[in-house]
mmCIF file of C-alpha atoms and ligand atoms in Angstrom:
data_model
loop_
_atom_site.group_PDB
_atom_site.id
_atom_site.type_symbol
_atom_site.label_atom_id
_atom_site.label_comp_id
_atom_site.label_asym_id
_atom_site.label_seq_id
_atom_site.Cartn_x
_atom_site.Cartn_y
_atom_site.Cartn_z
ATOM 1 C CA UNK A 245 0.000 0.000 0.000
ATOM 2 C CA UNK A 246 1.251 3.608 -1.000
ATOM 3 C CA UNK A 247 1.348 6.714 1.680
ATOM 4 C CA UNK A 248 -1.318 7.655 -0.432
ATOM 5 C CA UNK A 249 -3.557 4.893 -0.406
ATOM 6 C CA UNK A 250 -2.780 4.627 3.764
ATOM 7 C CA UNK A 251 -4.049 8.309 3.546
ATOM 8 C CA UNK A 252 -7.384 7.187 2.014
ATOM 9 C CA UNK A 253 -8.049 4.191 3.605
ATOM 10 C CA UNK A 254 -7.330 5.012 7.096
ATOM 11 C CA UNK A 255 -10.180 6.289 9.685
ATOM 12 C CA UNK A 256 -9.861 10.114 10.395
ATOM 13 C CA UNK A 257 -11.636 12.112 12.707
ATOM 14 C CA UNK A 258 -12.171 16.084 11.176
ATOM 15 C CA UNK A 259 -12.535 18.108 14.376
ATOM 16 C CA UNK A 260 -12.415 22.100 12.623
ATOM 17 C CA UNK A 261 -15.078 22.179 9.803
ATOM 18 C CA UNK A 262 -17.339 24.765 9.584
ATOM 19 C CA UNK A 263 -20.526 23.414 7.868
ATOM 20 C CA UNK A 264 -21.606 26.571 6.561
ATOM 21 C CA UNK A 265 -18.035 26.479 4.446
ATOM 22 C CA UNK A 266 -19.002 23.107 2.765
ATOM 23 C CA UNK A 267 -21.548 25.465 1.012
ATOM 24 C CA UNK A 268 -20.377 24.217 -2.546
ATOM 25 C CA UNK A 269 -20.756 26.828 -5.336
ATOM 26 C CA UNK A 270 -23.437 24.189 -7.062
ATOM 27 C CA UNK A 271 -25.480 23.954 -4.202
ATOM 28 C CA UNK A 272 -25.389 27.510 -3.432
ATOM 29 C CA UNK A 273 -27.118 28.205 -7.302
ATOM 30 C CA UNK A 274 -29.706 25.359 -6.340
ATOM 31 C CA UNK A 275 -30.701 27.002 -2.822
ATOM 32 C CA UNK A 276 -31.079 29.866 -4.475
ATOM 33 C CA UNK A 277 -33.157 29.055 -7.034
ATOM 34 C CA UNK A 278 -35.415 27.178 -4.922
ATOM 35 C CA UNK A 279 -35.952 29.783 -2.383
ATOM 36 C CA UNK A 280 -35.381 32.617 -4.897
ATOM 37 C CA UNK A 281 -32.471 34.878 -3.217
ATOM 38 C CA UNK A 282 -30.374 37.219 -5.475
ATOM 39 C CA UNK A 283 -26.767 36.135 -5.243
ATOM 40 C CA UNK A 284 -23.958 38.432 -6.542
ATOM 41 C CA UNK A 285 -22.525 35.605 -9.438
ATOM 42 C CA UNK A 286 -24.237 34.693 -12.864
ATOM 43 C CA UNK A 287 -22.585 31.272 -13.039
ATOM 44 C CA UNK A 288 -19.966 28.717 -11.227
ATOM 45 C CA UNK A 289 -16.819 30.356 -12.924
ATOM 46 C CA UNK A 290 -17.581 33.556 -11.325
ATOM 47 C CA UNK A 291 -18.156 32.321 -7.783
ATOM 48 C CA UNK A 292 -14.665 30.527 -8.703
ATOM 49 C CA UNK A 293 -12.967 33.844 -9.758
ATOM 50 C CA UNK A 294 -14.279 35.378 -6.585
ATOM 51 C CA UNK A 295 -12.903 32.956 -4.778
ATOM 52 C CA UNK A 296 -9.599 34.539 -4.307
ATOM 53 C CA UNK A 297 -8.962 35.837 -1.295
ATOM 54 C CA UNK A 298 -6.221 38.248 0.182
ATOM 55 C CA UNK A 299 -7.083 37.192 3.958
ATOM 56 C CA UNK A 300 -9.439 36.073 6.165
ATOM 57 C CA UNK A 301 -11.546 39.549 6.151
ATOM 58 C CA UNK A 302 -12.172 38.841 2.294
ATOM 59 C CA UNK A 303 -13.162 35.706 2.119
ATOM 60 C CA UNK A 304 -15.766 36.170 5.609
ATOM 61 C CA UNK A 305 -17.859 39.067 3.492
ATOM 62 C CA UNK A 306 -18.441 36.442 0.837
ATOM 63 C CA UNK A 307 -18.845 33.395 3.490
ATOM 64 C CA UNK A 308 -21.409 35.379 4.614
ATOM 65 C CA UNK A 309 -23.046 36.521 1.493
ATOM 66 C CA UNK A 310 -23.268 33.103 0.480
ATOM 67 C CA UNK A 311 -25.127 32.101 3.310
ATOM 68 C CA UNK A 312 -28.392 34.075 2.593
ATOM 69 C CA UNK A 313 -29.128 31.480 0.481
ATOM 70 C CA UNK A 314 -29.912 29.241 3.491
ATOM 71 C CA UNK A 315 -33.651 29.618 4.715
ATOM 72 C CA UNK A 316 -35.093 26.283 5.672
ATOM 73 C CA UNK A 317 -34.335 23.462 7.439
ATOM 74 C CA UNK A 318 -34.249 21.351 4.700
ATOM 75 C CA UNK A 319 -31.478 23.709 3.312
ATOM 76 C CA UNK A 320 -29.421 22.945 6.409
ATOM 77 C CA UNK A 321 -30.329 19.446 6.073
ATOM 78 C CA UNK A 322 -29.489 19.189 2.587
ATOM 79 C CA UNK A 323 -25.985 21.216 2.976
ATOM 80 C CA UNK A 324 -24.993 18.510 6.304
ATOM 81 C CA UNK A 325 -25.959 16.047 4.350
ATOM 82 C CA UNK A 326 -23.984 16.845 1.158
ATOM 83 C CA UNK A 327 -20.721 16.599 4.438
ATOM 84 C CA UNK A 328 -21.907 13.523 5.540
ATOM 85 C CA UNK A 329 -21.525 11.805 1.883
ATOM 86 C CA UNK A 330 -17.619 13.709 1.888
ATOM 87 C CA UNK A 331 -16.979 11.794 5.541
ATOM 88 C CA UNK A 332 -17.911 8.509 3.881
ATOM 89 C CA UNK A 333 -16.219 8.837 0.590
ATOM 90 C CA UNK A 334 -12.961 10.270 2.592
ATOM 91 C CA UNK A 335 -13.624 7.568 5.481
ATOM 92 C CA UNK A 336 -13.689 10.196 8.098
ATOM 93 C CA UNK A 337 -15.276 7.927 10.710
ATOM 94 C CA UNK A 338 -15.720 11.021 13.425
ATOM 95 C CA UNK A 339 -16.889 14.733 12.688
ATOM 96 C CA UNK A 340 -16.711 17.517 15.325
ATOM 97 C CA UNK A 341 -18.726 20.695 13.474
ATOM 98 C CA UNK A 342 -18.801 24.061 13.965
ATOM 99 C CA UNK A 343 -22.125 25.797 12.815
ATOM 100 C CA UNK A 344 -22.510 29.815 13.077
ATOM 101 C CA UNK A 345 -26.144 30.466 13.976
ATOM 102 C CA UNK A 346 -25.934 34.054 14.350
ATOM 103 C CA UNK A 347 -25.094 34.433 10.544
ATOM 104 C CA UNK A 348 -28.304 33.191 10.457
ATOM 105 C CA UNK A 349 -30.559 34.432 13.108
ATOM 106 C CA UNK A 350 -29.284 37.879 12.609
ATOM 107 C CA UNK A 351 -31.359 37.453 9.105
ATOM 108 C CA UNK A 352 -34.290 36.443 10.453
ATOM 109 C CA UNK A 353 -33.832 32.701 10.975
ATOM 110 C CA UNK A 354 -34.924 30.740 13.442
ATOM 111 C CA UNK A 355 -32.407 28.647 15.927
ATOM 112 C CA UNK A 356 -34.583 26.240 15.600
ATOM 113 C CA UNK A 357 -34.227 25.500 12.357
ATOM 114 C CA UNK A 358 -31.010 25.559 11.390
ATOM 115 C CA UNK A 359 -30.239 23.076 14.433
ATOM 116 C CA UNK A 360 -32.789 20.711 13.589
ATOM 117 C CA UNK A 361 -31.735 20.740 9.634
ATOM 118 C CA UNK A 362 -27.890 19.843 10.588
ATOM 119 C CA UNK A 363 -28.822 17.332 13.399
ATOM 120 C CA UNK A 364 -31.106 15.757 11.738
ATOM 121 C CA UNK A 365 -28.420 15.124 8.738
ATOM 122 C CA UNK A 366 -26.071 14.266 11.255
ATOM 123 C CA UNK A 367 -28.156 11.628 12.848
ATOM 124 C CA UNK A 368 -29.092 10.257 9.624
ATOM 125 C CA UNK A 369 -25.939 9.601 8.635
ATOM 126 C CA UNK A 370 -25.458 7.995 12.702
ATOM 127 C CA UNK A 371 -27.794 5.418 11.069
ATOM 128 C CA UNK A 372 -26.783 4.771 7.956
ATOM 129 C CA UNK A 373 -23.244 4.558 7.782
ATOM 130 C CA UNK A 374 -22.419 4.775 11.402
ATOM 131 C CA UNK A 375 -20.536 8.311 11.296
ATOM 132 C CA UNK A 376 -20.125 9.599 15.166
ATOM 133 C CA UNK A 377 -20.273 13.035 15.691
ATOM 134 C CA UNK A 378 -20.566 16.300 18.045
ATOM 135 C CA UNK A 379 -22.013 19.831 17.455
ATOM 136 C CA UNK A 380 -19.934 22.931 18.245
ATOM 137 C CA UNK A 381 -21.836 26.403 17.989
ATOM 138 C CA UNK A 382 -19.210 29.352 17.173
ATOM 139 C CA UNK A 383 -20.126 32.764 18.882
ATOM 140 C CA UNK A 384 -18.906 35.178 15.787
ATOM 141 C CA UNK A 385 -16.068 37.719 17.481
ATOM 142 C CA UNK A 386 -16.473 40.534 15.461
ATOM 143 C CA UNK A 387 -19.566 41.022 17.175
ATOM 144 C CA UNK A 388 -20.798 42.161 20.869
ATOM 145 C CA UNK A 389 -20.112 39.492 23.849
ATOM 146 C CA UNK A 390 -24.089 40.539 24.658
ATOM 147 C CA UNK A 391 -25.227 39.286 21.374
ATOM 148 C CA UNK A 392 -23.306 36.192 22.113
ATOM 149 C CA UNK A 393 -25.080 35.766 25.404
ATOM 150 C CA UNK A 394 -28.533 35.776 23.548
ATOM 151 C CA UNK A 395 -27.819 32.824 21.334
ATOM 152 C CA UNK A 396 -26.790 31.148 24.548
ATOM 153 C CA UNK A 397 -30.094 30.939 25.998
ATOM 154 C CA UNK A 398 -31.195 30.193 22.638
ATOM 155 C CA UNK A 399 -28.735 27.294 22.517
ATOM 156 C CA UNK A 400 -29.314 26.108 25.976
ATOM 157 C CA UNK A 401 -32.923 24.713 24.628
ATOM 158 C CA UNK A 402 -30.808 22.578 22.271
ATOM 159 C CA UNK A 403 -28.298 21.513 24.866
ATOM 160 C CA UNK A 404 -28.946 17.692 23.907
ATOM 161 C CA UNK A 405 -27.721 18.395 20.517
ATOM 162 C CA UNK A 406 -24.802 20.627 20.907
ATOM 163 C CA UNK A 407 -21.887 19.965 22.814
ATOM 164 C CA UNK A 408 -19.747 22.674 23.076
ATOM 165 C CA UNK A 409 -18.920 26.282 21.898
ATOM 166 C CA UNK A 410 -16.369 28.087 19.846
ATOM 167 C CA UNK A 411 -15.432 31.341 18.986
ATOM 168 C CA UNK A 412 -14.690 32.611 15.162
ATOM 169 C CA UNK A 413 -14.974 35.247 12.536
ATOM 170 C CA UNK A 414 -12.358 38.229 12.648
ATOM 171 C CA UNK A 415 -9.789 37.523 14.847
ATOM 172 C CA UNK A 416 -7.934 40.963 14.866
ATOM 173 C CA UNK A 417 -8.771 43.290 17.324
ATOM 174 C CA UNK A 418 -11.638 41.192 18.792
ATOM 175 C CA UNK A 419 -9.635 38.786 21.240
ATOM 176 C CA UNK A 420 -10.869 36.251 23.302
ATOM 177 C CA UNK A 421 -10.796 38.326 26.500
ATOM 178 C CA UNK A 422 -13.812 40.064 24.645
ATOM 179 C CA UNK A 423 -15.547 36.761 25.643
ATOM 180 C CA UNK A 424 -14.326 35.945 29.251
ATOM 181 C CA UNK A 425 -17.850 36.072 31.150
ATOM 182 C CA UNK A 426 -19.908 34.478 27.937
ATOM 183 C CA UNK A 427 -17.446 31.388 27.916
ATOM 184 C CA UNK A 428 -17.332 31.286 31.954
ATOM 185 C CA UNK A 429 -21.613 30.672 31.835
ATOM 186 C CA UNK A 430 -21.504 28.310 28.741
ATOM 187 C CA UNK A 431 -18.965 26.230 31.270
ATOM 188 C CA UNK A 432 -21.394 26.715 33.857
ATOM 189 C CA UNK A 433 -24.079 25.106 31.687
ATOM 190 C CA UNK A 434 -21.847 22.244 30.549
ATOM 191 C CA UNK A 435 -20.538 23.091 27.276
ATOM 192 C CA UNK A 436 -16.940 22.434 26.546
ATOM 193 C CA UNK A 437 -15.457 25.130 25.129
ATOM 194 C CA UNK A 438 -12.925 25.708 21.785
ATOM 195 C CA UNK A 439 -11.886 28.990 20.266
ATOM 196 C CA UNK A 440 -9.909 29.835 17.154
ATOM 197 C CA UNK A 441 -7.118 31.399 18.071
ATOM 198 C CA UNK A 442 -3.481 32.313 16.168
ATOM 199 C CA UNK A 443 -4.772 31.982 12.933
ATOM 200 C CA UNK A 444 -3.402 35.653 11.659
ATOM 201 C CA UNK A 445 -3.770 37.215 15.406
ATOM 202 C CA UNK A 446 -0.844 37.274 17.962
ATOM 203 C CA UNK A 447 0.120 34.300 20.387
ATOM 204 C CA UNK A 448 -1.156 36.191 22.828
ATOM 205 C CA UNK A 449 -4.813 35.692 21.485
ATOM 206 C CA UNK A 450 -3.848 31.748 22.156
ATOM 207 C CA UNK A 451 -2.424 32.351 25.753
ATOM 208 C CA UNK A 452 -5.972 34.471 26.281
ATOM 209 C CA UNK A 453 -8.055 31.584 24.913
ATOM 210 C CA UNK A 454 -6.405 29.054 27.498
ATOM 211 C CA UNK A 455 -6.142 31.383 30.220
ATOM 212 C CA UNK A 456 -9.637 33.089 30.251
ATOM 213 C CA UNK A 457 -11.507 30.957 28.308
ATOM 214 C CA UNK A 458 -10.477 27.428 29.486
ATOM 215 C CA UNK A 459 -10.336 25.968 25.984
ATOM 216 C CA UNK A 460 -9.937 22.466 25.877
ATOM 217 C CA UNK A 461 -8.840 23.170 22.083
ATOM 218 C CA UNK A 462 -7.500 26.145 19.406
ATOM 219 C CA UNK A 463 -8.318 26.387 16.277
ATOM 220 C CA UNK A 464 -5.334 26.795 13.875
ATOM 221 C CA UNK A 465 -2.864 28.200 16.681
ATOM 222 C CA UNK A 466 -0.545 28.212 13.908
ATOM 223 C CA UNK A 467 1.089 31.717 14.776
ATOM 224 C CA UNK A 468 1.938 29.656 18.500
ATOM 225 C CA UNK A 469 5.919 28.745 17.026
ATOM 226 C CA UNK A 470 6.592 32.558 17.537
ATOM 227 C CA UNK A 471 6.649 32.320 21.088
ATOM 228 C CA UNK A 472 8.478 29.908 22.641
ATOM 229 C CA UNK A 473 7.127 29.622 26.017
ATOM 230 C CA UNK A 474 3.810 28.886 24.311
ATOM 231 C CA UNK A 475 4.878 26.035 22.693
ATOM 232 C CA UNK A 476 6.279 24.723 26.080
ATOM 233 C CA UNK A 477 3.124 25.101 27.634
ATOM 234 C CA UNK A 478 0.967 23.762 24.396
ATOM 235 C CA UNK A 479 3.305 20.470 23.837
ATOM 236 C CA UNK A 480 3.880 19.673 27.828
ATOM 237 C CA UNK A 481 -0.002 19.888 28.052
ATOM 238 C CA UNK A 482 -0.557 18.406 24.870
ATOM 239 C CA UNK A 483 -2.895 21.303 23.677
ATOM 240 C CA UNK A 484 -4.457 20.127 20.529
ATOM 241 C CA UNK A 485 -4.103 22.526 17.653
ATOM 242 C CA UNK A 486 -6.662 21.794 14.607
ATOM 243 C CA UNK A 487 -4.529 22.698 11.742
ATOM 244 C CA UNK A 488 -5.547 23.881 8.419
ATOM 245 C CA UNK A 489 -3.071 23.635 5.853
ATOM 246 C CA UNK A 490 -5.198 24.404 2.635
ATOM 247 C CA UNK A 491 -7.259 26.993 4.336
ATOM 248 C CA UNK A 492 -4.016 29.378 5.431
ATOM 249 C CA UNK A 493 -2.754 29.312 1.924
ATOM 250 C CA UNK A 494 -5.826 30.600 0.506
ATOM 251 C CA UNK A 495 -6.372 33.079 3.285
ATOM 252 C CA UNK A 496 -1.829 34.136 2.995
ATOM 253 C CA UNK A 497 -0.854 32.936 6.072
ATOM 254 C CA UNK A 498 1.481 31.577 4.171
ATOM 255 C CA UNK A 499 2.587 31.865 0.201
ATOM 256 C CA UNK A 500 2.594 28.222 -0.461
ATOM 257 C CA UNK A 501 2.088 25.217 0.887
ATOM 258 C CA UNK A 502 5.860 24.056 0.862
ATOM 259 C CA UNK A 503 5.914 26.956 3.429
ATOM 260 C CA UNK A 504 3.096 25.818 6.217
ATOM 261 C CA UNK A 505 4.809 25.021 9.269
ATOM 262 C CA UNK A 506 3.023 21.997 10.422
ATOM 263 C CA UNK A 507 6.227 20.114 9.747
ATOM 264 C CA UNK A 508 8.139 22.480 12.320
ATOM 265 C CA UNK A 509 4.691 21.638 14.602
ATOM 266 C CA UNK A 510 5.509 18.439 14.682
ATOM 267 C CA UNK A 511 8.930 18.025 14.789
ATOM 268 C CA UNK A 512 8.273 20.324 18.583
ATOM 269 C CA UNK A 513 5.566 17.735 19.413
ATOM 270 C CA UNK A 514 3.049 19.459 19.012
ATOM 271 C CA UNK A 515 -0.835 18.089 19.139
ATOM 272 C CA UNK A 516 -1.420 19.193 15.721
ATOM 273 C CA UNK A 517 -3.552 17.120 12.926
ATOM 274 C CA UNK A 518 -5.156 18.407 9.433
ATOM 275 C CA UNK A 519 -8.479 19.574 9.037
ATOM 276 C CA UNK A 520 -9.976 21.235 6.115
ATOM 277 C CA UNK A 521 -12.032 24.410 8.079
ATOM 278 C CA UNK A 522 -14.343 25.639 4.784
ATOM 279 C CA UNK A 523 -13.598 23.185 2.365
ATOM 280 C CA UNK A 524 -15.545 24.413 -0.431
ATOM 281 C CA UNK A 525 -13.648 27.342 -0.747
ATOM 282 C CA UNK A 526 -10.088 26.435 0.102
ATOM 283 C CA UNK A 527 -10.273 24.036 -2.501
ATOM 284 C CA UNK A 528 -10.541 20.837 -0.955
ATOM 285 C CA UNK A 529 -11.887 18.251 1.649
ATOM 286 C CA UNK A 530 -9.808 16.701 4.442
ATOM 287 C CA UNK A 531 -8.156 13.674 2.031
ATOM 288 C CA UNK A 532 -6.887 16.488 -0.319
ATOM 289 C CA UNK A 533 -5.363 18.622 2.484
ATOM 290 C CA UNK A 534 -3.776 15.279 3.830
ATOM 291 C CA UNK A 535 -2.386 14.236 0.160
ATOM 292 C CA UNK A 536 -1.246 18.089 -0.680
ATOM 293 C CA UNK A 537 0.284 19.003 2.922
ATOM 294 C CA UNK A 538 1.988 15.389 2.455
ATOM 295 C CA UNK A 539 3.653 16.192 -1.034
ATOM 296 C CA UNK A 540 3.995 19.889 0.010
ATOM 297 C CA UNK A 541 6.070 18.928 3.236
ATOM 298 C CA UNK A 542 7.600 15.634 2.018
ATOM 299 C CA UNK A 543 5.793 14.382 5.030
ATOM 300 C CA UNK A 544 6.557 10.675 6.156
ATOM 301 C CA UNK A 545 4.503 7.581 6.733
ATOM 302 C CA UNK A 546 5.174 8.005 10.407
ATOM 303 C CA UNK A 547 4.098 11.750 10.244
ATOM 304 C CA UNK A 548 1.133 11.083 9.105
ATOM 305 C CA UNK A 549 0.313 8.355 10.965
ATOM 306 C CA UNK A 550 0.827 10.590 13.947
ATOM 307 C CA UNK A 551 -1.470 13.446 12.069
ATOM 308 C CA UNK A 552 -4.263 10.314 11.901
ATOM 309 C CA UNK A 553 -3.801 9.169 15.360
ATOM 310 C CA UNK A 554 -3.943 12.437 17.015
ATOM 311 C CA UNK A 555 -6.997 13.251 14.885
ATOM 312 C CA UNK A 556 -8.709 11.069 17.704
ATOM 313 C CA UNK A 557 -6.796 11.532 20.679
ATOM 314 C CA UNK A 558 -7.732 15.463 20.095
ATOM 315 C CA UNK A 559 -11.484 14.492 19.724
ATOM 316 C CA UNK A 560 -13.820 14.621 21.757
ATOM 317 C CA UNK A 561 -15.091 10.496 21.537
ATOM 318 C CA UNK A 562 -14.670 8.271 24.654
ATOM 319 C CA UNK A 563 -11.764 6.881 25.694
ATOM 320 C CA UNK A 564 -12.536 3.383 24.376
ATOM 321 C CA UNK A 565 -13.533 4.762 21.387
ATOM 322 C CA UNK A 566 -10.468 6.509 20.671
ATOM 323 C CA UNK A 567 -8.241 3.664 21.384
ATOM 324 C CA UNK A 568 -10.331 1.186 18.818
ATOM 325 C CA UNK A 569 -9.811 3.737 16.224
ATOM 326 C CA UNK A 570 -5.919 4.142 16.907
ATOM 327 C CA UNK A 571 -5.301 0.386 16.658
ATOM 328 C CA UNK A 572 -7.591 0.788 13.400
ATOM 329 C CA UNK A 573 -4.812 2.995 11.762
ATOM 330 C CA UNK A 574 -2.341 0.880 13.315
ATOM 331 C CA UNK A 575 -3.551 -2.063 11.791
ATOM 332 C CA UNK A 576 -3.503 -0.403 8.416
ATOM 333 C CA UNK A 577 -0.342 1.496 8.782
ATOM 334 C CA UNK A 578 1.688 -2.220 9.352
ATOM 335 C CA UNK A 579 0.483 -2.966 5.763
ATOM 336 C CA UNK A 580 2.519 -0.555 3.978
HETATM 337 N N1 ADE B 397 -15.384 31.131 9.929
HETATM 338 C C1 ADE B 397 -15.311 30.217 8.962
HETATM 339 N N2 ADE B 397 -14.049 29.908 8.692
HETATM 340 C C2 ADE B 397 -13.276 30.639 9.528
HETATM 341 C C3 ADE B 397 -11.895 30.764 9.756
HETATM 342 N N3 ADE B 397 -10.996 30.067 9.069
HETATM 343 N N4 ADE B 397 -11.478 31.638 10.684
HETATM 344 C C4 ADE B 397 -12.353 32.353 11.380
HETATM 345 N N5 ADE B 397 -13.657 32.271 11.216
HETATM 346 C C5 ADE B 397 -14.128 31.416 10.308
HETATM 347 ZN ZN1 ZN B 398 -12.231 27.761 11.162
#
């Protein structure tokens, strides 16, 4: 078996995916058609031109855009749904999602719905092809910690469903300190609690996220390797990091791939593994990040075995679970 074939074959667990970011430019034209909303392209080689982004900033205004066309919960079904197939055809086994329900309430959208549309997918696909999974609701940043508060209590009706909260959107000049007292009550009602963090901000936006915030995870945390004590703290603690190789490139945190610095992640022990964050419009689902970042870094077998296994010791799945997985990859890895 090739590194590329253990790459495809192996169980992976894809813990940073936003599902509003698997909005594919096909399904986008379809949704809004059928629930005729105006969007600002005349055809799929426009959206594709427009997807060209000089940082995070740019590509959020059309992220959002491109979520008017969501309005029922059968469009949030339908859009989980069109994941769930990408989990089986990439054998992703385990999917921790982030969803963004203020993009959508602040239109005029109920909670309810757009919870029930991407559960409901979720627990479909439970059923009928046993994927495991957890719900993460991101508070957006660049707006008020009171507005976050709201969609707590609105989120605390659905506490069954969703397991824990994150925080995303613009990360410069709205740092997690913005959000001490709205992560301190979701704690208080049970929700674990993620943020992204070191993306383009500072390290000290990742120090804030573990020190006020109690993360049990950051998102990206790429920018951590510029401060050294950091990395002490996040490899001694084993931190996880949920690394997205293709997404920085298209958002220039870095020029190319051959300049990511997972590899330097790694090689500092780091609790990093690849995810692909909004993978219809970084180019890619998690297999392709995982066969580009390979080629990209030269990346050996044992390297990304090591990405694999820490996809699940980073999750959030039960002990046993995790461990049955890991001697899955195992198994496979002693083919090659
Ligand atoms: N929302 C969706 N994708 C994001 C990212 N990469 N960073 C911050 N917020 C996001
Ligand atoms: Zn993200």
């Amino acid at each position: 078996m090739s590194l590329l074939e253990f790459i495809k074959k192996s169980p992976k667990a894809e813990l940073h995916l936003h599902i509003e970011g698997t909005l594919e430019p096909e399904q986008m034209f379809v949704l809004a058609k059928r629930n005729n909303i105006q969007i600002p392209f005349k055809n799929i080689n426009e959206v594709k031109k427009a997807y060209n982004f000089s940082n995070l900033e740019s590509f959020l205004k059309i992220y959002y855009e491109s979520a008017k066309v969501l309005i029922k919960e059968q469009d949030f079904f339908d859009l989980t749904w069109a994941y769930a197939l990408k989990c089986k055809e990439d054998n992703i086994v385990h999917a921790e999602i982030f969803f963004d329900p203020q993009t959508h309430t602040d239109r005029g959208i109920d909670f309810d719905i757009v919870i029930n549309g991407i559960y409901k997918a979720l627990k479909k696909a439970e059923k009928e092809f046993s994927l495991s999974f957890k719900i993460i609701m991101c508070f957006l940043r660049h707006l008020d910690e009171k507005e976050g508060f709201k969609i707590l209590d609105q989120a605390l009706a659905h506490k069954d469903k969703i397991y824990g909260v994150g925080l995303d959107s613009s990360e410069t000049g709205n740092p997690p300190s913005k959000f001490e007292k709205l992560f301190r009550k979701a704690e208080e009602n049970n929700f674990i609690t993620v943020a992204h963090a070191g993306e383009e901000g500072p390290p000290e936006y990742i120090w804030e996220a573990l020190n006020l915030l109690n993360v049990k995870r950051i998102d990206h945390g790429i920018q951590c390797l510029k401060d050294e004590k950091l990395v002490e703290k996040l490899s001694k603690n084993k931190i996880p990091l949920t690394v997205c190789p293709l997404s920085n490139v298209k958002l220039r945190v870095f020029n190319k791939l051959e300049e990511h610095n997972l590899k330097k992640m790694l090689d500092k022990k780091l609790m990093v593994m690849v995810n692909s964050d909004d993978p219809a419009y970084f180019g890619g689902y998690l297999n392709q990040n995982l066969i580009e970042t390979q080629l990209a870094l030269n990346l050996s077998q044992d390297e990304i075995k090591t990405l694999l296994v820490n996809s699940f010791k980073s999750s959030f799945l039960s002990e046993e679970r995790k461990k049955e997985w890991i001697n899955k990859i195992c198994e496979i890895s002693k083919k090659l």
